[in-house]
Coordinates of C-alpha atoms in Angstrom, one line a residue:
V740 CA 32.7 -121.4 75.3
A741 CA 30.9 -119.8 73.6
A742 CA 32.5 -119.9 70.1
A743 CA 31.6 -123.4 70.1
P744 CA 28.1 -123.7 68.5
P745 CA 28.4 -122.4 65.5
R746 CA 30.3 -125.0 64.3
R747 CA 27.9 -127.4 65.1
S748 CA 25.6 -125.5 63.0
G749 CA 28.1 -125.6 60.0
G750 CA 28.2 -129.1 60.4
G751 CA 24.4 -129.4 59.5
T752 CA 24.6 -127.5 57.0
L753 CA 27.0 -129.6 55.3
A754 CA 24.9 -132.3 56.4
L755 CA 22.4 -131.0 55.0
A756 CA 23.6 -130.0 51.8
L757 CA 24.9 -133.6 50.9
L758 CA 21.6 -134.8 52.2
L759 CA 20.2 -132.6 49.4
A760 CA 22.2 -133.1 47.2
L761 CA 22.0 -137.4 47.4
L762 CA 18.8 -136.9 47.1
A763 CA 18.3 -134.8 44.5
I764 CA 20.8 -137.4 42.4
A765 CA 18.3 -139.8 43.9
G766 CA 15.6 -138.2 42.4
T767 CA 17.8 -137.6 38.9
G768 CA 18.6 -140.8 38.5
Y769 CA 15.3 -142.2 39.7
V770 CA 13.5 -139.5 36.6
G771 CA 16.6 -140.8 34.2
W772 CA 16.1 -144.6 35.6
Q773 CA 12.1 -143.4 34.4
Q774 CA 13.1 -141.7 30.8
W775 CA 15.5 -144.7 30.0
R776 CA 12.6 -147.4 30.6
Q777 CA 10.1 -145.0 28.6
M778 CA 12.6 -144.8 26.1
Q779 CA 12.8 -148.5 25.7
H780 CA 9.4 -149.3 26.2
R781 CA 8.5 -146.1 23.2
G782 CA 11.1 -147.8 21.0
A783 CA 9.7 -151.3 21.8
S784 CA 5.8 -150.0 20.8
E785 CA 7.5 -148.2 17.6
R786 CA 9.0 -151.7 17.0
A787 CA 5.9 -153.5 17.5
A788 CA 4.2 -150.4 15.6
T789 CA 7.0 -151.0 12.5
D790 CA 6.4 -154.7 13.2
M791 CA 2.6 -154.1 12.9
Q792 CA 2.5 -152.2 10.4
Q793 CA 4.5 -154.1 8.0
R794 CA 1.7 -157.0 8.8
V795 CA -1.2 -154.9 7.9
S796 CA 0.6 -153.7 4.5
V797 CA 1.4 -157.2 4.0
L798 CA -2.7 -157.8 4.5
E799 CA -3.2 -155.0 2.5
H800 CA -1.0 -156.5 -0.5
T801 CA -2.3 -159.9 0.2
L802 CA -5.8 -158.5 0.0
A803 CA -5.5 -156.9 -2.8
G804 CA -4.2 -160.1 -4.9
V805 CA -7.1 -162.0 -3.4
S806 CA -9.5 -159.1 -4.5
S807 CA -7.9 -158.7 -8.0
N808 CA -8.3 -163.0 -7.7
G809 CA -11.9 -162.8 -7.1
S810 CA -12.2 -160.1 -9.3
S811 CA -10.7 -163.0 -12.5
L812 CA -13.2 -165.8 -10.7
Q813 CA -15.8 -163.5 -11.2
Q814 CA -14.7 -162.8 -14.9
R815 CA -14.8 -166.3 -15.5
L816 CA -17.7 -167.3 -13.5
N817 CA -19.7 -164.6 -15.5
D818 CA -17.9 -166.2 -19.0
A819 CA -19.0 -169.6 -17.6
E820 CA -22.7 -168.6 -17.3
Q821 CA -22.6 -166.7 -20.8
V822 CA -21.0 -170.0 -22.1
N823 CA -24.0 -172.1 -20.2
N824 CA -26.2 -170.2 -21.4
A825 CA -25.3 -171.1 -24.8
L826 CA -25.1 -174.5 -24.0
R827 CA -28.9 -174.0 -22.6
E828 CA -29.9 -172.8 -25.6
Q829 CA -28.6 -175.3 -28.2
L830 CA -28.7 -178.3 -25.9
L831 CA -33.1 -177.2 -26.3
G832 CA -32.3 -176.6 -30.0
Q833 CA -30.8 -179.7 -30.4
N834 CA -33.8 -181.8 -27.6
D835 CA -36.3 -180.1 -30.6
R836 CA -34.4 -181.6 -33.2
L837 CA -34.2 -184.6 -31.8
R838 CA -37.6 -184.7 -30.8
A839 CA -38.5 -184.0 -34.8
L840 CA -36.1 -186.8 -35.1
E841 CA -37.7 -189.5 -32.9
S842 CA -41.4 -188.3 -34.6
A843 CA -40.0 -188.7 -37.9
V844 CA -38.2 -192.3 -37.2
G845 CA -41.7 -193.2 -35.7
K846 CA -43.3 -192.9 -38.7
L847 CA -41.0 -194.6 -40.5
S848 CA -41.4 -197.2 -38.1
E849 CA -44.9 -197.3 -38.0
K850 CA -44.9 -197.4 -42.2
T851 CA -42.2 -200.3 -42.0
L852 CA -44.2 -201.8 -39.8
S853 CA -46.6 -202.0 -41.5
G854 CA -45.6 -203.2 -44.7
H855 CA -43.5 -205.5 -43.0
D856 CA -47.2 -207.4 -41.2
A857 CA -49.1 -206.8 -45.2
M858 CA -46.0 -209.0 -45.9
L859 CA -46.4 -211.6 -43.0
L860 CA -50.6 -211.6 -44.0
D861 CA -49.8 -212.7 -47.7
N862 CA -47.7 -215.0 -46.9
T863 CA -50.1 -216.6 -44.4
E864 CA -52.9 -216.2 -47.1
S865 CA -50.7 -217.8 -49.5
L866 CA -50.0 -221.0 -46.7
L867 CA -53.7 -220.8 -45.9
R868 CA -54.9 -221.5 -49.1
M869 CA -51.9 -223.7 -50.2
G870 CA -53.3 -225.9 -47.4
Q871 CA -57.1 -225.8 -48.6
Q872 CA -56.1 -226.3 -52.4
R873 CA -53.7 -229.8 -51.6
Y874 CA -56.5 -230.6 -49.3
E875 CA -59.0 -230.4 -52.0
L876 CA -57.1 -231.9 -54.7
F877 CA -54.8 -234.6 -53.7
H878 CA -56.5 -235.6 -50.3
D879 CA -53.3 -235.1 -48.2
A880 CA -54.6 -233.8 -45.3
R881 CA -50.9 -234.1 -43.5
G882 CA -49.6 -231.9 -46.3
A883 CA -52.5 -229.2 -45.5
A884 CA -51.9 -229.4 -41.8
A885 CA -48.3 -228.6 -42.0
A886 CA -49.6 -225.7 -44.2
Y887 CA -51.9 -224.7 -42.0
A888 CA -48.9 -224.8 -39.3
L889 CA -46.8 -222.8 -40.6
A890 CA -49.5 -220.4 -41.6
E891 CA -50.2 -220.2 -37.5
Q892 CA -46.1 -219.6 -36.9
T893 CA -46.8 -216.8 -39.4
L894 CA -49.5 -215.3 -38.2
A895 CA -47.6 -214.9 -34.4
A896 CA -45.3 -212.7 -36.3
V897 CA -47.6 -210.3 -36.7
D898 CA -47.3 -207.2 -34.2
D899 CA -51.6 -206.1 -35.2
Q900 CA -53.2 -207.9 -32.5
A901 CA -56.2 -207.2 -34.6
F902 CA -55.2 -210.3 -36.1
A903 CA -54.8 -212.6 -32.8
G904 CA -58.3 -214.4 -32.5
L905 CA -57.5 -215.6 -36.5
R906 CA -54.9 -217.9 -34.8
Q907 CA -57.5 -220.0 -32.9
S908 CA -59.8 -220.6 -36.3
I909 CA -56.8 -221.7 -37.9
E910 CA -56.0 -223.9 -35.3
A911 CA -59.2 -225.5 -35.4
E912 CA -59.2 -226.3 -38.5
R913 CA -56.1 -228.1 -38.7
N914 CA -57.0 -229.8 -35.5
A915 CA -59.5 -231.0 -38.1
L916 CA -57.3 -232.3 -40.2
L917 CA -54.9 -233.7 -37.9
Q918 CA -57.7 -236.0 -37.1
S919 CA -59.0 -237.2 -40.4
A920 CA -55.6 -238.0 -41.5
P921 CA -55.2 -241.6 -42.1
A922 CA -51.9 -243.6 -40.6
S923 CA -48.5 -243.1 -42.5
R924 CA -48.4 -243.1 -45.9
D925 CA -44.9 -244.3 -45.6
A926 CA -46.0 -247.6 -43.7
M927 CA -49.2 -248.1 -45.7
L928 CA -47.0 -248.4 -48.6
A929 CA -44.3 -250.5 -46.5
S930 CA -46.9 -252.8 -45.9
V931 CA -48.7 -253.0 -49.9
A932 CA -45.2 -253.9 -50.6
Q933 CA -44.5 -256.5 -48.3
L934 CA -47.9 -258.1 -49.7
R935 CA -46.5 -258.0 -52.9
A936 CA -43.2 -259.6 -52.4
D937 CA -45.0 -262.4 -50.2
A938 CA -47.5 -262.9 -53.0
V939 CA -45.0 -265.2 -54.9
K940 CA -44.5 -267.4 -52.1
L941 CA -48.3 -267.8 -50.8
P942 CA -49.9 -270.8 -51.5
L943 CA -52.6 -271.3 -54.1
K944 CA -55.7 -273.7 -53.3
P945 CA -55.0 -277.0 -53.8
L946 CA -56.3 -279.3 -57.3
D947 CA -58.8 -281.2 -57.3
S948 CA -56.6 -284.6 -58.3
D949 CA -54.6 -283.8 -55.4
A950 CA -57.5 -285.1 -52.9
T951 CA -56.9 -288.3 -50.8
P952 CA -57.4 -291.1 -53.3
D953 CA -60.5 -293.3 -52.9
Q954 CA -60.0 -296.7 -52.0
G955 CA -63.3 -297.8 -52.7
A956 CA -64.5 -299.4 -56.0
W957 CA -65.7 -296.3 -57.5
G958 CA -62.3 -294.4 -56.7
R959 CA -60.8 -297.6 -58.6
V960 CA -63.3 -297.5 -61.2
S961 CA -62.2 -293.8 -61.9
R962 CA -58.6 -294.2 -61.8
A963 CA -58.5 -297.1 -64.6
L964 CA -60.9 -294.6 -66.3
S965 CA -58.4 -291.3 -65.9
S966 CA -56.1 -292.9 -68.8
V967 CA -59.4 -292.1 -71.3
I968 CA -61.9 -289.7 -69.8
S969 CA -60.8 -286.5 -67.5
I970 CA -63.0 -285.6 -65.2
H971 CA -62.8 -281.7 -63.4
R972 CA -64.5 -279.5 -61.8
D973 CA -65.4 -276.6 -62.1
N974 CA -66.6 -273.7 -59.6
G975 CA -65.8 -270.6 -61.4
A976 CA -61.7 -270.7 -59.5
P977 CA -59.3 -269.2 -61.9
L978 CA -57.6 -271.6 -61.8
A979 CA -59.5 -273.9 -63.6
V980 CA -59.3 -271.6 -66.2
A981 CA -55.1 -270.5 -66.0
D982 CA -52.0 -271.6 -64.0
A983 CA -51.0 -270.6 -61.3
G984 CA -48.1 -267.5 -62.5
L985 CA -51.8 -265.5 -64.0
V986 CA -53.3 -266.0 -60.2
R987 CA -50.3 -264.6 -58.4
E988 CA -49.6 -261.4 -61.5
L989 CA -53.2 -260.8 -60.8
L990 CA -52.8 -260.4 -57.0
G991 CA -49.3 -258.7 -57.8
L992 CA -51.6 -256.2 -60.1
D993 CA -53.9 -255.4 -57.7
L994 CA -51.4 -254.9 -54.4
A995 CA -49.5 -252.3 -57.6
Q996 CA -53.0 -250.5 -57.9
A997 CA -53.4 -250.1 -54.5
Q998 CA -49.7 -248.8 -54.2
A999 CA -50.0 -246.4 -57.2
A1000 CA -53.5 -245.0 -55.6
L1001 CA -51.6 -244.5 -52.0
L1002 CA -49.4 -242.3 -54.1
A1003 CA -51.9 -241.0 -55.5
R1004 CA -54.0 -240.3 -52.0
D1005 CA -57.0 -241.4 -53.8
A1006 CA -58.4 -243.4 -50.8
A1007 CA -61.7 -244.9 -53.0
A1008 CA -58.8 -246.3 -55.8
A1009 CA -56.9 -247.6 -53.1
D1010 CA -59.7 -249.8 -50.8
A1011 CA -61.1 -250.5 -54.2
A1012 CA -57.8 -252.3 -55.1
L1013 CA -56.8 -253.7 -51.7
K1014 CA -60.9 -255.4 -52.1
R1015 CA -60.0 -257.2 -55.3
A1016 CA -56.2 -258.5 -53.8
D1017 CA -58.5 -260.2 -51.2
A1018 CA -61.4 -261.4 -52.8
S1019 CA -58.5 -263.1 -55.3
L1020 CA -56.7 -264.2 -51.8
A1021 CA -59.9 -265.7 -50.6
A1022 CA -60.9 -267.3 -53.6
S1023 CA -57.7 -268.8 -55.5
F1024 CA -55.5 -269.1 -52.3
D1025 CA -55.4 -272.0 -49.9
A1026 CA -57.7 -270.0 -46.1
Q1027 CA -56.2 -272.7 -44.3
A1028 CA -52.1 -271.6 -44.6
D1029 CA -50.8 -269.3 -42.4
E1030 CA -49.5 -267.3 -45.0
V1031 CA -52.4 -266.7 -46.6
K1032 CA -54.6 -265.9 -43.1
Q1033 CA -51.5 -263.4 -42.4
A1034 CA -51.7 -261.6 -45.8
R1035 CA -55.6 -261.0 -45.5
A1036 CA -55.3 -259.8 -42.0
Q1037 CA -52.3 -257.3 -43.5
I1038 CA -54.9 -256.0 -45.9
A1039 CA -57.8 -255.7 -44.0
T1040 CA -55.6 -253.5 -41.4
L1041 CA -55.1 -251.3 -44.3
L1042 CA -59.1 -251.3 -45.2
Q1043 CA -59.5 -250.0 -42.2
Q1044 CA -56.4 -247.4 -42.1
I1045 CA -57.5 -245.9 -45.2
K1046 CA -61.0 -245.7 -44.9
P1047 CA -62.6 -242.3 -46.0
S1048 CA -63.6 -240.2 -43.2
A1049 CA -66.0 -237.1 -43.7
P1050 CA -64.5 -234.5 -45.5
V1051 CA -63.2 -231.2 -43.2
Q1052 CA -65.0 -228.3 -44.3
L1053 CA -61.9 -225.2 -44.6
G1054 CA -62.0 -221.8 -45.9
A1055 CA -63.3 -220.3 -42.6
A1056 CA -60.1 -218.9 -41.6
L1057 CA -59.1 -217.7 -45.1
S1058 CA -62.2 -215.9 -45.7
E1059 CA -61.8 -214.1 -41.8
L1060 CA -58.0 -213.8 -43.2
R1061 CA -59.6 -211.4 -45.8
N1062 CA -62.3 -209.8 -43.7
L1063 CA -59.8 -208.5 -41.3
R1064 CA -57.5 -207.3 -43.7
S1065 CA -60.1 -205.4 -45.5
V1066 CA -61.3 -203.5 -42.3
H1067 CA -57.9 -203.2 -41.3
A1068 CA -57.4 -201.5 -44.8
L1069 CA -60.5 -199.6 -44.5
A1070 CA -59.8 -198.2 -41.4
G1071 CA -55.6 -197.4 -42.5
S1072 CA -57.0 -195.5 -45.1
N1073 CA -59.6 -193.3 -43.0
T1074 CA -56.8 -192.4 -40.3
S1075 CA -54.2 -191.6 -42.4
P1076 CA -55.2 -188.2 -43.0
S1077 CA -55.7 -187.0 -39.5
T1078 CA -52.1 -188.4 -38.7
A1079 CA -50.5 -186.9 -41.8
A1080 CA -51.9 -183.5 -40.5
P1081 CA -49.3 -182.6 -37.4
A1082 CA -46.1 -183.5 -39.8
P1083 CA -45.7 -180.0 -41.2
A1084 CA -45.6 -178.1 -37.5
S1085 CA -43.1 -181.2 -36.2
S1086 CA -40.5 -180.3 -39.2
S1087 CA -40.9 -176.5 -38.8
H1088 CA -40.1 -177.4 -34.4
G1089 CA -37.2 -179.1 -35.2
A1090 CA -35.3 -176.7 -38.2
Q1091 CA -36.7 -173.5 -35.6
P1092 CA -33.0 -173.6 -33.4

């Protein structure tokens, strides 16, 4: 009975030993598991670090490339800036040369315009002088007015505004010429030619023998003595001394002289010739005939048309033009030294680039 308890204590020790062994194994396993986890975590960290290191290396390489590219771009920018500076200097030089060329061209253009205006003014003066002489020598108001119109058109092409007022003077003289001009010369010549053609058909005044015979006693006595004695009245009429052909020839000559005077623009001679023709019609032709009345009416119309008007006083516009040209030439000669002085400065400035 006394030996039983020791057996129980040995079993408890074994159980305790087993428990301790289990605890030791569990602790060892836990420690190993923790170490394994740490090793796994360390491996993942190392792989992440390696990956990060690779990425950093790639970034460093990329940054190095970017830096190299930046340096290259900076170099290119520097080169471009140098080129731009050179181009800017060349452009400034070109601008200076262009200014010099513009100045030279402007002076040349002024000289050209001055020569062009001088030529136009010469033409204007010639036309005015031509119109004045045509009116004074030939009394051709329409031809003179046409010359004045051409002079006004030529003067309108002059760029100098100092001659603008001269156009009003030319226009005034031209209007005066047109107002003093007679009717169309061609129409008057045609009318005179028609009168010459109709002159051969105009009836003459009836002779005394064509009158109605007297049926009284004295008429019978006169007819009885007519075979022995012929009595005619002489009232100064051309028919009393010449035949009808001569009368018509004289009328035709008067009308021909009127035509020649109209062609020569001699209004006085044409007026005198037409008056002689009208007097011939009144003295030698039948005043009661409609043809004669119509011819005399035409002559009266022609006399009214060629009636000389008051002569037009020309020359004011020509004198004004000459005075303006003299003043303009004097002003140009006074300003030419001052305008010529800046020329060397502009040429040297253009040669500087």
